[in-house]
Amino acid sequence: MDFKDELDFISDKAKQLTDMGIRKADEVISISKLKFRCIQLDALIKTKYTELGKMMYGMVKNDRSDADRIAQAVLEIDQLYRKMAQFNAKIEKMKKIVTCPVCGTKNKFSDTYCIKCLHKLVSTDEEPEDYAFNPEETDEQ
């Protein structure tokens, strides 16, 4: 191997490492964005619970019932929880984590059995593909 070949080899390796670093940085940023959306949703859920509590207090205090408003508030809270679950599922997919369907323990994708309850995890032939964060995806939901 002459000097030019060695230089090309080093250059190729440096490019590969740079590309890998960029992909990892992008993954960390994407996960952070999804976690931030979860934090925002959690704050919104707490606000909705406060509103629901005030609504209930007002109804009891004024001796009146407003089942439709209560049902609507509960529906909104449930929708926020579903949205948060979707974001958490995306985070798990990006981190290549499998959740045990029996006990809820987080396991590595490569694990065959749950590390807590030893339930056989659903396996696929290949690792999940890398996930790229798409901000438009989060706003639609």
N, CA, C and O atoms as a MOPAC input file, in Angstrom:
PM7 MOZYME 1SCF
protein

 N      0.85200 1    -1.17200 1     0.00000 1
 C      0.00000 1     0.00000 1     0.00000 1
 C      0.90300 1     1.24100 1     0.00000 1
 O      1.73500 1     1.42300 1     0.88900 1
 N      0.71800 1     2.08100 1    -1.01100 1
 C      1.54600 1     3.27500 1    -1.07600 1
 C      0.89900 1     4.42000 1    -0.28200 1
 O     -0.18700 1     4.28300 1     0.28200 1
 N      1.60000 1     5.53300 1    -0.26400 1
 C      1.16200 1     6.67500 1     0.53200 1
 C     -0.22000 1     7.17700 1     0.11000 1
 O     -1.04500 1     7.50700 1     0.96200 1
 N     -0.47800 1     7.23800 1    -1.19900 1
 C     -1.77900 1     7.71500 1    -1.69400 1
 C     -2.89400 1     6.77900 1    -1.24100 1
 O     -3.95800 1     7.24700 1    -0.83600 1
 N     -2.67300 1     5.47200 1    -1.30100 1
 C     -3.68100 1     4.50700 1    -0.85700 1
 C     -3.96200 1     4.65600 1     0.64500 1
 O     -5.10900 1     4.60200 1     1.08700 1
 N     -2.89500 1     4.84300 1     1.40400 1
 C     -3.07200 1     5.03700 1     2.84700 1
 C     -3.84400 1     6.31500 1     3.13500 1
 O     -4.70700 1     6.34200 1     4.01300 1
 N     -3.53500 1     7.36400 1     2.40000 1
 C     -4.23100 1     8.63500 1     2.57400 1
 C     -5.71400 1     8.49200 1     2.20800 1
 O     -6.58100 1     9.01100 1     2.91200 1
 N     -5.99800 1     7.79300 1     1.11200 1
 C     -7.38900 1     7.55100 1     0.70600 1
 C     -8.11900 1     6.72800 1     1.76000 1
 O     -9.27700 1     7.00100 1     2.07700 1
 N     -7.43000 1     5.70900 1     2.30700 1
 C     -8.03100 1     4.86100 1     3.34600 1
 C     -8.38700 1     5.69800 1     4.58300 1
 O     -9.48700 1     5.58500 1     5.12400 1
 N     -7.45500 1     6.52600 1     5.01500 1
 C     -7.68200 1     7.38700 1     6.18700 1
 C     -8.80200 1     8.38300 1     5.90200 1
 O     -9.64100 1     8.64400 1     6.76400 1
 N     -8.81200 1     8.92800 1     4.71600 1
 C     -9.85500 1     9.88000 1     4.33200 1
 C    -11.23300 1     9.21700 1     4.33900 1
 O    -12.20400 1     9.79300 1     4.82900 1
 N    -11.31000 1     8.00400 1     3.79100 1
 C    -12.58100 1     7.26800 1     3.78000 1
 C    -13.05700 1     6.96400 1     5.20200 1
 O    -14.23900 1     7.11800 1     5.50900 1
 N    -12.14100 1     6.53600 1     6.06400 1
 C    -12.50000 1     6.22900 1     7.45700 1
 C    -12.97600 1     7.49300 1     8.17800 1
 O    -13.94700 1     7.45300 1     8.93400 1
 N    -12.29400 1     8.60300 1     7.94200 1
 C    -12.68900 1     9.86500 1     8.56700 1
 C    -14.08800 1    10.26900 1     8.10800 1
 O    -14.89000 1    10.74800 1     8.90900 1
 N    -14.38200 1    10.07900 1     6.82900 1
 C    -15.71600 1    10.40900 1     6.31000 1
 C    -16.77000 1     9.51100 1     6.94500 1
 O    -17.84100 1     9.98300 1     7.32600 1
 N    -16.47000 1     8.21200 1     7.06200 1
 C    -17.41400 1     7.28300 1     7.68000 1
 C    -17.70100 1     7.68200 1     9.13300 1
 O    -18.85400 1     7.68400 1     9.56500 1
 N    -16.65600 1     8.01500 1     9.87100 1
 C    -16.82600 1     8.41700 1    11.26900 1
 C    -17.60400 1     9.71800 1    11.38000 1
 O    -18.43900 1     9.86700 1    12.27200 1
 N    -17.34000 1    10.65300 1    10.48800 1
 C    -18.07200 1    11.92000 1    10.48500 1
 C    -19.54800 1    11.67200 1    10.20100 1
 O    -20.41500 1    12.21900 1    10.88200 1
 N    -19.83400 1    10.85000 1     9.19600 1
 C    -21.23200 1    10.53000 1     8.86400 1
 C    -21.93500 1     9.85500 1    10.03700 1
 O    -23.09500 1    10.14900 1    10.32600 1
 N    -21.22800 1     8.95000 1    10.70800 1
 C    -21.81000 1     8.26000 1    11.86200 1
 C    -22.09200 1     9.26800 1    12.98200 1
 O    -23.14100 1     9.20800 1    13.62300 1
 N    -21.17300 1    10.17400 1    13.21100 1
 C    -21.36900 1    11.19300 1    14.24000 1
 C    -22.55100 1    12.09000 1    13.92700 1
 O    -23.31300 1    12.45100 1    14.82400 1
 N    -22.71100 1    12.44900 1    12.67600 1
 C    -23.84000 1    13.29300 1    12.25900 1
 C    -25.15000 1    12.54900 1    12.47000 1
 O    -26.12100 1    13.12400 1    12.96100 1
 N    -25.18300 1    11.25900 1    12.09600 1
 C    -26.41400 1    10.46600 1    12.29900 1
 C    -26.76500 1    10.36400 1    13.77500 1
 O    -27.92900 1    10.50700 1    14.14900 1
 N    -25.76700 1    10.11700 1    14.61500 1
 C    -26.01700 1    10.01100 1    16.06300 1
 C    -26.50800 1    11.34100 1    16.63400 1
 O    -27.43100 1    11.37000 1    17.44800 1
 N    -25.88800 1    12.43400 1    16.20400 1
 C    -26.31300 1    13.75500 1    16.67800 1
 C    -27.75000 1    14.03500 1    16.25100 1
 O    -28.54100 1    14.57000 1    17.02900 1
 N    -28.08400 1    13.67600 1    15.02100 1
 C    -29.45000 1    13.85900 1    14.52800 1
 C    -30.43300 1    13.03200 1    15.34500 1
 O    -31.52900 1    13.49200 1    15.66200 1
 N    -30.03500 1    11.80900 1    15.68300 1
 C    -30.88800 1    10.93600 1    16.49600 1
 C    -31.12600 1    11.53200 1    17.88400 1
 O    -32.25200 1    11.52800 1    18.38000 1
 N    -30.07000 1    12.04100 1    18.50500 1
 C    -30.19800 1    12.64900 1    19.84000 1
 C    -31.10400 1    13.86900 1    19.77700 1
 O    -31.94200 1    14.06500 1    20.65800 1
 N    -30.94500 1    14.68800 1    18.75000 1
 C    -31.78700 1    15.87900 1    18.59400 1
 C    -33.23900 1    15.47600 1    18.38300 1
 O    -34.14400 1    16.07700 1    18.96200 1
 N    -33.46500 1    14.46200 1    17.55600 1
 C    -34.83200 1    14.00200 1    17.29300 1
 C    -35.49800 1    13.47500 1    18.56000 1
 O    -36.65900 1    13.78400 1    18.82800 1
 N    -34.77300 1    12.68800 1    19.32900 1
 C    -35.31900 1    12.16100 1    20.58400 1
 C    -35.61400 1    13.31100 1    21.54700 1
 O    -36.64500 1    13.31000 1    22.22000 1
 N    -34.72300 1    14.27500 1    21.61100 1
 C    -34.92400 1    15.42600 1    22.49800 1
 C    -36.16500 1    16.22000 1    22.10300 1
 O    -36.91200 1    16.67700 1    22.96900 1
 N    -36.38600 1    16.38600 1    20.80500 1
 C    -37.58100 1    17.10400 1    20.34100 1
 C    -38.84900 1    16.35600 1    20.74600 1
 O    -39.82300 1    16.97000 1    21.18200 1
 N    -38.83500 1    15.03600 1    20.60100 1
 C    -40.00700 1    14.25000 1    20.98200 1
 C    -40.23200 1    14.30200 1    22.49400 1
 O    -41.37100 1    14.39700 1    22.95100 1
 N    -39.14800 1    14.23900 1    23.26800 1
 C    -39.28300 1    14.33100 1    24.72900 1
 C    -39.82700 1    15.69600 1    25.13000 1
 O    -40.63500 1    15.79600 1    26.05300 1
 N    -39.39100 1    16.74100 1    24.44500 1
 C    -39.89500 1    18.08700 1    24.73100 1
 C    -41.38700 1    18.16700 1    24.44600 1
 O    -42.13300 1    18.77800 1    25.21200 1
 N    -41.83500 1    17.54700 1    23.33400 1
 C    -43.27200 1    17.52000 1    23.02800 1
 C    -44.03700 1    16.78200 1    24.13000 1
 O    -45.14700 1    17.18000 1    24.48200 1
 N    -43.45100 1    15.70800 1    24.68100 1
 C    -44.08800 1    14.98000 1    25.78300 1
 C    -44.20900 1    15.87300 1    27.01700 1
 O    -45.22600 1    15.84700 1    27.70900 1
 N    -43.17700 1    16.65600 1    27.28900 1
 C    -43.22200 1    17.57900 1    28.43000 1
 C    -44.32200 1    18.61100 1    28.21600 1
 O    -45.06300 1    18.93200 1    29.14500 1
 N    -44.43000 1    19.13500 1    26.99100 1
 C    -45.48400 1    20.09800 1    26.68600 1
 C    -46.86800 1    19.46900 1    26.85400 1
 O    -47.77800 1    20.09100 1    27.40200 1
 N    -47.01700 1    18.23800 1    26.38000 1
 C    -48.30300 1    17.54300 1    26.51600 1
 C    -48.64100 1    17.30100 1    27.98300 1
 O    -49.79300 1    17.45000 1    28.39000 1
 N    -47.64600 1    16.93100 1    28.77200 1
 C    -47.86800 1    16.69900 1    30.19700 1
 C    -48.36200 1    17.97400 1    30.87800 1
 O    -49.27600 1    17.92400 1    31.70200 1
 N    -47.76600 1    19.10900 1    30.54000 1
 C    -48.20500 1    20.38900 1    31.11100 1
 C    -49.63700 1    20.70700 1    30.68300 1
 O    -50.43400 1    21.20400 1    31.47800 1
 N    -49.95400 1    20.41800 1    29.43200 1
 C    -51.30600 1    20.66700 1    28.93200 1
 C    -52.31300 1    19.75000 1    29.62400 1
 O    -53.42400 1    20.17800 1    29.93900 1
 N    -51.93700 1    18.49900 1    29.86200 1
 C    -52.81800 1    17.56500 1    30.57500 1
 C    -53.09200 1    18.07100 1    31.98700 1
 O    -54.22900 1    18.02700 1    32.45800 1
 N    -52.05600 1    18.54900 1    32.65800 1
 C    -52.24700 1    19.08600 1    34.01500 1
 C    -53.17500 1    20.28900 1    34.00100 1
 O    -53.99700 1    20.44900 1    34.90300 1
 N    -53.05100 1    21.13400 1    32.98700 1
 C    -53.94800 1    22.28400 1    32.84700 1
 C    -55.38800 1    21.81500 1    32.64900 1
 O    -56.31700 1    22.36400 1    33.24200 1
 N    -55.55900 1    20.80500 1    31.81700 1
 C    -56.90900 1    20.27200 1    31.55700 1
 C    -57.51100 1    19.67000 1    32.83000 1
 O    -58.70500 1    19.82700 1    33.08500 1
 N    -56.68500 1    18.98000 1    33.63100 1
 C    -57.17500 1    18.44200 1    34.90000 1
 C    -57.60900 1    19.57000 1    35.83800 1
 O    -58.62500 1    19.45800 1    36.52400 1
 N    -56.84200 1    20.64500 1    35.86200 1
 C    -57.20100 1    21.79900 1    36.69200 1
 C    -58.53100 1    22.38700 1    36.23800 1
 O    -59.39700 1    22.68800 1    37.06000 1
 N    -58.68900 1    22.54900 1    34.93300 1
 C    -59.94900 1    23.06800 1    34.39300 1
 C    -61.11400 1    22.14500 1    34.75200 1
 O    -62.19600 1    22.61000 1    35.11300 1
 N    -60.88400 1    20.83400 1    34.65100 1
 C    -61.92100 1    19.86100 1    34.98800 1
 C    -62.28900 1    19.97200 1    36.47000 1
 O    -63.46500 1    19.92300 1    36.82900 1
 N    -61.28300 1    20.11900 1    37.31700 1
 C    -61.53700 1    20.26800 1    38.74600 1
 C    -62.33400 1    21.52800 1    39.04900 1
 O    -63.25400 1    21.50000 1    39.86700 1
 N    -61.99300 1    22.62300 1    38.40300 1
 C    -62.73700 1    23.87600 1    38.60300 1
 C    -64.16500 1    23.73200 1    38.11300 1
 O    -65.09700 1    24.24700 1    38.73000 1
 N    -64.33400 1    23.03400 1    37.00800 1
 C    -65.67300 1    22.80200 1    36.46300 1
 C    -66.50900 1    21.98900 1    37.45100 1
 O    -67.66700 1    22.31400 1    37.71100 1
 N    -65.91400 1    20.93300 1    37.99700 1
 C    -66.62600 1    20.08900 1    38.96400 1
 C    -66.96700 1    20.88000 1    40.23000 1
 O    -68.07300 1    20.76500 1    40.75900 1
 N    -66.02600 1    21.67200 1    40.70600 1
 C    -66.25700 1    22.48400 1    41.90000 1
 C    -67.42800 1    23.43400 1    41.66100 1
 O    -68.31800 1    23.55400 1    42.50400 1
 N    -67.42500 1    24.10500 1    40.51700 1
 C    -68.51100 1    25.03800 1    40.19500 1
 C    -69.85700 1    24.35000 1    40.11000 1
 O    -70.87200 1    24.90600 1    40.52900 1
 N    -69.86800 1    23.14600 1    39.57100 1
 C    -71.13800 1    22.42700 1    39.44200 1
 C    -71.66600 1    22.00900 1    40.81000 1
 O    -72.86200 1    22.11800 1    41.07800 1
 N    -70.77800 1    21.53200 1    41.67000 1
 C    -71.20500 1    21.12200 1    43.00800 1
 C    -71.64800 1    22.34100 1    43.80500 1
 O    -72.68100 1    22.30800 1    44.47500 1
 N    -70.88000 1    23.40100 1    43.73500 1
 C    -71.17700 1    24.62300 1    44.47900 1
 C    -72.51800 1    25.21500 1    44.04700 1
 O    -73.28400 1    25.68700 1    44.88700 1
 N    -72.80400 1    25.19400 1    42.75900 1
 C    -74.05000 1    25.78300 1    42.23900 1
 C    -75.16800 1    24.76300 1    42.09600 1
 O    -76.24000 1    25.07700 1    41.58000 1
 N    -74.91700 1    23.54100 1    42.55400 1
 C    -75.91200 1    22.46800 1    42.52400 1
 C    -76.52600 1    22.28800 1    41.13700 1
 O    -77.74500 1    22.27600 1    40.96500 1
 N    -75.63400 1    22.14900 1    40.15800 1
 C    -76.10900 1    21.89600 1    38.80000 1
 C    -75.21800 1    20.83600 1    38.15900 1
 O    -74.10800 1    20.58200 1    38.62700 1
 N    -75.70200 1    20.23100 1    37.10400 1
 C    -74.95500 1    19.18200 1    36.43400 1
 C    -74.70000 1    19.58100 1    34.98500 1
 O    -75.56700 1    20.16000 1    34.33000 1
 N    -73.52500 1    19.27300 1    34.49800 1
 C    -73.17700 1    19.56100 1    33.11000 1
 C    -72.34600 1    18.39300 1    32.57600 1
 O    -71.14300 1    18.51300 1    32.34100 1
 N    -73.01900 1    17.27200 1    32.39400 1
 C    -72.34700 1    16.03500 1    31.98800 1
 C    -71.65000 1    16.17100 1    30.64300 1
 O    -70.59800 1    15.56900 1    30.42700 1
 N    -72.22400 1    16.95600 1    29.73700 1
 C    -71.61300 1    17.11400 1    28.41800 1
 C    -70.24300 1    17.78700 1    28.50100 1
 O    -69.30100 1    17.36200 1    27.83200 1
 N    -70.13200 1    18.82100 1    29.30500 1
 C    -68.85200 1    19.51800 1    29.47000 1
 C    -67.81500 1    18.60100 1    30.12000 1
 O    -66.64300 1    18.61000 1    29.74400 1
 N    -68.25700 1    17.81600 1    31.09400 1
 C    -67.34600 1    16.87900 1    31.75600 1
 C    -66.86300 1    15.83000 1    30.75600 1
 O    -65.66800 1    15.54400 1    30.68200 1
 N    -67.78300 1    15.26100 1    29.99400 1
 C    -67.42300 1    14.24900 1    29.00200 1
 C    -66.45000 1    14.81600 1    27.97100 1
 O    -65.50800 1    14.13400 1    27.56600 1
 N    -66.67000 1    16.05400 1    27.54800 1
 C    -65.77400 1    16.68600 1    26.57600 1
 C    -64.37900 1    16.88300 1    27.16900 1
 O    -63.37800 1    16.64000 1    26.49400 1
 N    -64.31000 1    17.31700 1    28.41500 1
 C    -63.01100 1    17.52700 1    29.07600 1
 C    -62.25900 1    16.19900 1    29.21500 1
 O    -61.05100 1    16.14000 1    28.98400 1
 N    -62.96800 1    15.14600 1    29.58900 1
 C    -62.35000 1    13.82100 1    29.72800 1
 C    -61.84800 1    13.33200 1    28.36900 1
 O    -60.75900 1    12.76600 1    28.27400 1
 N    -62.63400 1    13.55100 1    27.32700 1
 C    -62.24500 1    13.15900 1    25.97700 1
 C    -60.96200 1    13.88600 1    25.54600 1
 O    -60.07000 1    13.27000 1    24.96400 1
 N    -60.87000 1    15.17600 1    25.82700 1
 C    -59.67500 1    15.95300 1    25.48300 1
 C    -58.43800 1    15.42600 1    26.22000 1
 O    -57.36100 1    15.31700 1    25.63200 1
 N    -58.59400 1    15.10200 1    27.49200 1
 C    -57.47600 1    14.56000 1    28.27300 1
 C    -57.04500 1    13.21300 1    27.70200 1
 O    -55.85000 1    12.95200 1    27.56600 1
 N    -58.00400 1    12.36100 1    27.36700 1
 C    -57.67600 1    11.05500 1    26.78100 1
 C    -56.93700 1    11.20300 1    25.45500 1
 O    -56.00700 1    10.44600 1    25.17600 1
 N    -57.34500 1    12.17700 1    24.63100 1
 C    -56.66300 1    12.41100 1    23.35200 1
 C    -55.21600 1    12.84500 1    23.57800 1
 O    -54.31900 1    12.42800 1    22.84700 1
 N    -54.99300 1    13.67500 1    24.58100 1
 C    -53.62900 1    14.11400 1    24.89300 1
 C    -52.76900 1    12.94900 1    25.36200 1
 O    -51.59700 1    12.84900 1    24.99700 1
 N    -53.35500 1    12.06400 1    26.17700 1
 C    -52.61500 1    10.87600 1    26.61300 1
 C    -52.25700 1     9.97600 1    25.43000 1
 O    -51.15600 1     9.42800 1    25.38000 1
 N    -53.17800 1     9.82200 1    24.47900 1
 C    -52.89500 1     8.99600 1    23.29900 1
 C    -51.76000 1     9.60800 1    22.46800 1
 O    -50.88400 1     8.89700 1    21.97600 1
 N    -51.79000 1    10.92500 1    22.32300 1
 C    -50.73800 1    11.60100 1    21.57800 1
 C    -49.38300 1    11.40500 1    22.26600 1
 O    -48.37200 1    11.17300 1    21.60300 1
 N    -49.37100 1    11.50100 1    23.59700 1
 C    -48.13200 1    11.30100 1    24.33900 1
 C    -47.63700 1     9.86200 1    24.16100 1
 O    -46.43600 1     9.63300 1    24.02100 1
 N    -48.54700 1     8.90600 1    24.16500 1
 C    -48.16400 1     7.50300 1    23.96700 1
 C    -47.54600 1     7.29900 1    22.58400 1
 O    -46.61000 1     6.51500 1    22.43100 1
 N    -48.06400 1     7.99400 1    21.59200 1
 C    -47.49600 1     7.90200 1    20.24100 1
 C    -46.06000 1     8.43400 1    20.22100 1
 O    -45.17300 1     7.81900 1    19.62900 1
 N    -45.84000 1     9.57100 1    20.86700 1
 C    -44.49100 1    10.14100 1    20.92000 1
 C    -43.54400 1     9.19900 1    21.66300 1
 O    -42.41200 1     8.98500 1    21.22900 1
 N    -44.00400 1     8.63800 1    22.77600 1
 C    -43.16200 1     7.71200 1    23.53900 1
 C    -42.84400 1     6.45800 1    22.72500 1
 O    -41.73900 1     5.92500 1    22.81900 1
 N    -43.80000 1     5.98700 1    21.93100 1
 C    -43.55500 1     4.81900 1    21.07300 1
 C    -42.49100 1     5.15000 1    20.02500 1
 O    -41.65300 1     4.30600 1    19.70900 1
 N    -42.51900 1     6.36400 1    19.48900 1
 C    -41.50400 1     6.77200 1    18.51200 1
 C    -40.12700 1     6.83900 1    19.16600 1
 O    -39.12500 1     6.44000 1    18.57200 1
 N    -40.09200 1     7.34900 1    20.39800 1
 C    -38.82100 1     7.41200 1    21.12700 1
 C    -38.26800 1     6.00100 1    21.33900 1
 O    -37.07900 1     5.75800 1    21.13000 1
 N    -39.13300 1     5.07700 1    21.75400 1
 C    -38.69500 1     3.69200 1    21.96000 1
 C    -38.19200 1     3.07900 1    20.66100 1
 O    -37.19400 1     2.35800 1    20.65800 1
 N    -38.87400 1     3.36100 1    19.56400 1
 C    -38.44700 1     2.82100 1    18.26900 1
 C    -37.07000 1     3.36700 1    17.90600 1
 O    -36.21600 1     2.62700 1    17.41800 1
 N    -36.85400 1     4.65500 1    18.14200 1
 C    -35.56400 1     5.26600 1    17.82800 1
 C    -34.45500 1     4.68700 1    18.69900 1
 O    -33.32600 1     4.51400 1    18.24000 1
 N    -34.77400 1     4.39100 1    19.95000 1
 C    -33.78200 1     3.84000 1    20.87200 1
 C    -33.67900 1     2.32500 1    20.76200 1
 O    -32.87900 1     1.69900 1    21.45800 1
 N    -34.48900 1     1.73700 1    19.88600 1
 C    -34.52300 1     0.28200 1    19.68200 1
 C    -34.82700 1    -0.44500 1    20.99400 1
 O    -34.11200 1    -1.35300 1    21.41800 1
 N    -35.91600 1     0.00000 1    21.61100 1
 C    -36.37700 1    -0.57800 1    22.87000 1
 C    -37.68700 1    -1.32100 1    22.61100 1
 O    -38.53900 1    -0.85800 1    21.85300 1
 N    -37.83000 1    -2.46700 1    23.24500 1
 C    -39.06400 1    -3.25100 1    23.16600 1
 C    -39.67500 1    -3.28200 1    24.56200 1
 O    -38.99100 1    -3.59600 1    25.53500 1
 N    -40.96500 1    -2.95400 1    24.66000 1
 C    -41.66300 1    -2.98400 1    25.93500 1
 C    -42.36300 1    -4.32500 1    26.09400 1
 O    -43.07500 1    -4.77300 1    25.19500 1
 N    -42.15800 1    -4.95800 1    27.23600 1
 C    -42.80200 1    -6.24800 1    27.51100 1
 C    -44.31300 1    -6.03700 1    27.60400 1
 O    -44.76600 1    -5.16500 1    28.34500 1
 N    -45.09900 1    -6.82300 1    26.86500 1
 C    -46.55000 1    -6.65900 1    26.90500 1
 C    -47.16700 1    -7.13800 1    28.22900 1
 O    -48.30900 1    -6.79500 1    28.53400 1
 N    -46.42800 1    -7.91900 1    29.00600 1
 C    -46.95300 1    -8.46000 1    30.25800 1
 C    -46.70200 1    -7.50800 1    31.42600 1
 O    -47.63200 1    -7.15200 1    32.15000 1
 N    -45.44200 1    -7.09700 1    31.60900 1
 C    -45.10900 1    -6.30600 1    32.80300 1
 C    -44.72600 1    -4.85800 1    32.49900 1
 O    -44.58200 1    -4.05300 1    33.42000 1
 N    -44.55800 1    -4.51500 1    31.21000 1
 C    -44.23500 1    -3.14500 1    30.83800 1
 C    -42.77400 1    -2.75900 1    30.96300 1
 O    -42.43400 1    -1.58700 1    30.80400 1
 N    -41.90300 1    -3.71800 1    31.24300 1
 C    -40.47100 1    -3.43600 1    31.37700 1
 C    -39.86800 1    -3.13400 1    30.01100 1
 O    -40.22500 1    -3.75400 1    29.00900 1
 N    -38.95300 1    -2.17600 1    29.98800 1
 C    -38.25000 1    -1.82200 1    28.75800 1
 C    -37.06600 1    -2.77400 1    28.57700 1
 O    -36.25800 1    -2.96000 1    29.48800 1
 N    -36.97700 1    -3.37200 1    27.38700 1
 C    -35.91700 1    -4.32300 1    27.06400 1
 C    -35.20500 1    -3.88100 1    25.79300 1
 O    -35.76100 1    -3.13900 1    24.98300 1
 N    -33.96100 1    -4.34700 1    25.62600 1
 C    -33.23100 1    -4.08900 1    24.38800 1
 C    -33.87900 1    -4.89000 1    23.26900 1
 O    -34.45300 1    -5.95400 1    23.50100 1
 N    -33.78000 1    -4.36700 1    22.05500 1
 C    -34.34300 1    -5.04700 1    20.89500 1
 C    -33.79500 1    -6.46100 1    20.76100 1
 O    -34.50600 1    -7.37400 1    20.34200 1
 N    -32.53500 1    -6.63400 1    21.11600 1
 C    -31.88600 1    -7.93300 1    20.94200 1
 C    -32.30400 1    -8.97000 1    21.98300 1
 O    -32.00800 1   -10.15400 1    21.81700 1
 N    -32.99100 1    -8.55000 1    23.06300 1
 C    -33.41200 1    -9.49300 1    24.10000 1
 C    -34.52400 1   -10.40600 1    23.58100 1
 O    -35.46400 1    -9.95200 1    22.92800 1
 N    -34.40000 1   -11.69500 1    23.88200 1
 C    -35.43000 1   -12.65600 1    23.49000 1
 C    -36.51200 1   -12.74500 1    24.55300 1
 O    -37.68800 1   -12.93300 1    24.24000 1
 N    -36.10600 1   -12.60800 1    25.82600 1
 C    -37.03400 1   -12.69500 1    26.94400 1
 C    -36.96100 1   -11.42100 1    27.76700 1
 O    -35.91800 1   -10.77000 1    27.83300 1
 N    -38.07000 1   -11.07300 1    28.39000 1
 C    -38.12300 1    -9.89500 1    29.25600 1
 C    -37.14800 1   -10.08300 1    30.42500 1
 O    -37.07600 1   -11.15800 1    31.02000 1
 N    -36.41200 1    -9.03500 1    30.73600 1
 C    -35.42200 1    -9.13200 1    31.81200 1
 C    -36.06800 1    -9.18800 1    33.19000 1
 O    -35.40900 1    -9.53800 1    34.16900 1
 N    -37.35800 1    -8.84500 1    33.27600 1
 C    -38.02600 1    -8.86000 1    34.58000 1
 C    -38.89700 1   -10.10300 1    34.77500 1
 O    -38.73700 1   -10.82700 1    35.75700 1
 N    -39.82000 1   -10.34800 1    33.83700 1
 C    -40.78000 1   -11.44700 1    34.04300 1
 C    -40.48600 1   -12.67500 1    33.18600 1
 O    -41.17800 1   -13.68600 1    33.30000 1
 N    -39.47300 1   -12.59900 1    32.33400 1
 C    -39.05000 1   -13.69600 1    31.45900 1
 C    -40.08400 1   -14.08900 1    30.40100 1
 O    -40.01000 1   -15.18000 1    29.83600 1
 N    -41.03900 1   -13.20700 1    30.13500 1
 C    -42.00200 1   -13.44500 1    29.06600 1
 C    -41.26300 1   -13.37500 1    27.72900 1
 O    -40.41800 1   -12.50100 1    27.53600 1
 N    -41.57500 1   -14.28700 1    26.80600 1
 C    -40.92700 1   -14.27000 1    25.49500 1
 C    -41.40700 1   -13.04100 1    24.73200 1
 O    -42.60500 1   -12.82400 1    24.54900 1
 N    -40.44100 1   -12.25100 1    24.29600 1
 C    -40.75900 1   -11.03000 1    23.56800 1
 C    -40.99900 1   -11.34300 1    22.10100 1
 O    -40.41500 1   -12.27600 1    21.55000 1
 N    -41.85500 1   -10.56300 1    21.48300 1
 C    -42.11400 1   -10.72800 1    20.05900 1
 C    -40.84300 1   -10.35300 1    19.32800 1
 O    -40.29000 1    -9.27500 1    19.54200 1
 N    -40.38300 1   -11.23600 1    18.47000 1
 C    -39.14900 1   -10.95700 1    17.75800 1
 C    -39.42000 1   -10.81600 1    16.27500 1
 O    -40.32700 1   -11.43200 1    15.71500 1
 N    -38.60600 1    -9.99300 1    15.67000 1
 C    -38.64300 1    -9.86000 1    14.21500 1
 C    -37.27500 1   -10.27800 1    13.70800 1
 O    -36.32000 1   -10.37800 1    14.47900 1
 N    -37.18500 1   -10.51800 1    12.42400 1
 C    -35.92900 1   -10.99300 1    11.85700 1
 C    -34.85200 1    -9.92200 1    11.79800 1
 O    -33.66000 1   -10.22800 1    11.83200 1
 N    -35.26500 1    -8.68700 1    11.71300 1
 C    -34.26600 1    -7.63400 1    11.60500 1
 C    -34.54100 1    -6.49900 1    12.56700 1
 O    -35.66100 1    -6.32000 1    13.04500 1
 N    -33.50500 1    -5.74200 1    12.83700 1
 C    -33.63000 1    -4.60100 1    13.74600 1
 C    -34.53600 1    -3.56200 1    13.13700 1
 O    -34.64000 1    -3.46300 1    11.91400 1
 N    -35.21600 1    -2.75900 1    14.00100 1
 C    -36.03100 1    -1.68800 1    13.44300 1
 C    -35.14200 1    -0.72000 1    12.67400 1
 O    -33.99200 1    -0.47600 1    13.04000 1
 N    -35.70800 1    -0.17300 1    11.59100 1
 C    -34.92600 1     0.77800 1    10.81000 1
 C    -34.70800 1     2.05500 1    11.61200 1
 O    -35.44800 1     2.35200 1    12.54900 1
 N    -33.69100 1     2.79300 1    11.23000 1
 C    -33.43900 1     4.06200 1    11.90600 1
 C    -34.61400 1     4.98600 1    11.65100 1
 O    -35.18600 1     5.00600 1    10.56100 1
 N    -34.96200 1     5.74600 1    12.66600 1
 C    -36.10900 1     6.63000 1    12.58200 1
 C    -35.61400 1     8.05400 1    12.46100 1
 O    -34.73900 1     8.47600 1    13.21600 1
 N    -36.15900 1     8.78900 1    11.53000 1
 C    -35.79800 1    10.20300 1    11.38400 1
 C    -36.97300 1    11.04300 1    11.87600 1
 O    -38.11600 1    10.82200 1    11.47500 1
 N    -36.68600 1    11.99300 1    12.73200 1
 C    -37.71200 1    12.86900 1    13.28600 1
 C    -38.29600 1    13.73200 1    12.18100 1
 O    -37.56600 1    14.30800 1    11.37500 1
 N    -39.61500 1    13.81300 1    12.15400 1
 C    -40.30100 1    14.65100 1    11.18800 1
 C    -41.22500 1    15.58200 1    11.94900 1
 O    -42.26500 1    15.13400 1    12.43200 1
 N    -40.88400 1    16.87900 1    12.08000 1
 C    -41.68700 1    17.78400 1    12.88700 1
 C    -43.12500 1    17.92000 1    12.39200 1
 O    -44.03300 1    18.14800 1    13.19100 1
 N    -43.34300 1    17.78100 1    11.07800 1
 C    -44.71400 1    17.87100 1    10.56500 1
 C    -45.57800 1    16.74100 1    11.11600 1
 O    -46.77500 1    16.91600 1    11.34500 1
 N    -44.95900 1    15.57900 1    11.32700 1
 C    -45.65400 1    14.41900 1    11.86600 1
 C    -46.22000 1    14.71700 1    13.25600 1
 O    -47.33000 1    14.29200 1    13.57600 1
 N    -45.47400 1    15.43800 1    14.07400 1
 C    -45.90400 1    15.70900 1    15.44400 1
 C    -47.01500 1    16.74000 1    15.47900 1
 O    -47.87600 1    16.69000 1    16.35600 1
 N    -47.01000 1    17.67200 1    14.54000 1
 C    -48.03000 1    18.71700 1    14.54400 1
 C    -49.36500 1    18.21800 1    14.05100 1
 O    -50.40600 1    18.74900 1    14.43600 1
 N    -49.35200 1    17.19200 1    13.19300 1
 C    -50.60200 1    16.64700 1    12.65800 1
 C    -51.40800 1    15.91800 1    13.71800 1
 O    -52.63700 1    15.87600 1    13.64700 1
 N    -50.73000 1    15.34900 1    14.69400 1
 C    -51.40400 1    14.44600 1    15.62700 1
 C    -52.11600 1    15.17200 1    16.70500 1
 O    -52.73100 1    14.54600 1    17.56900 1

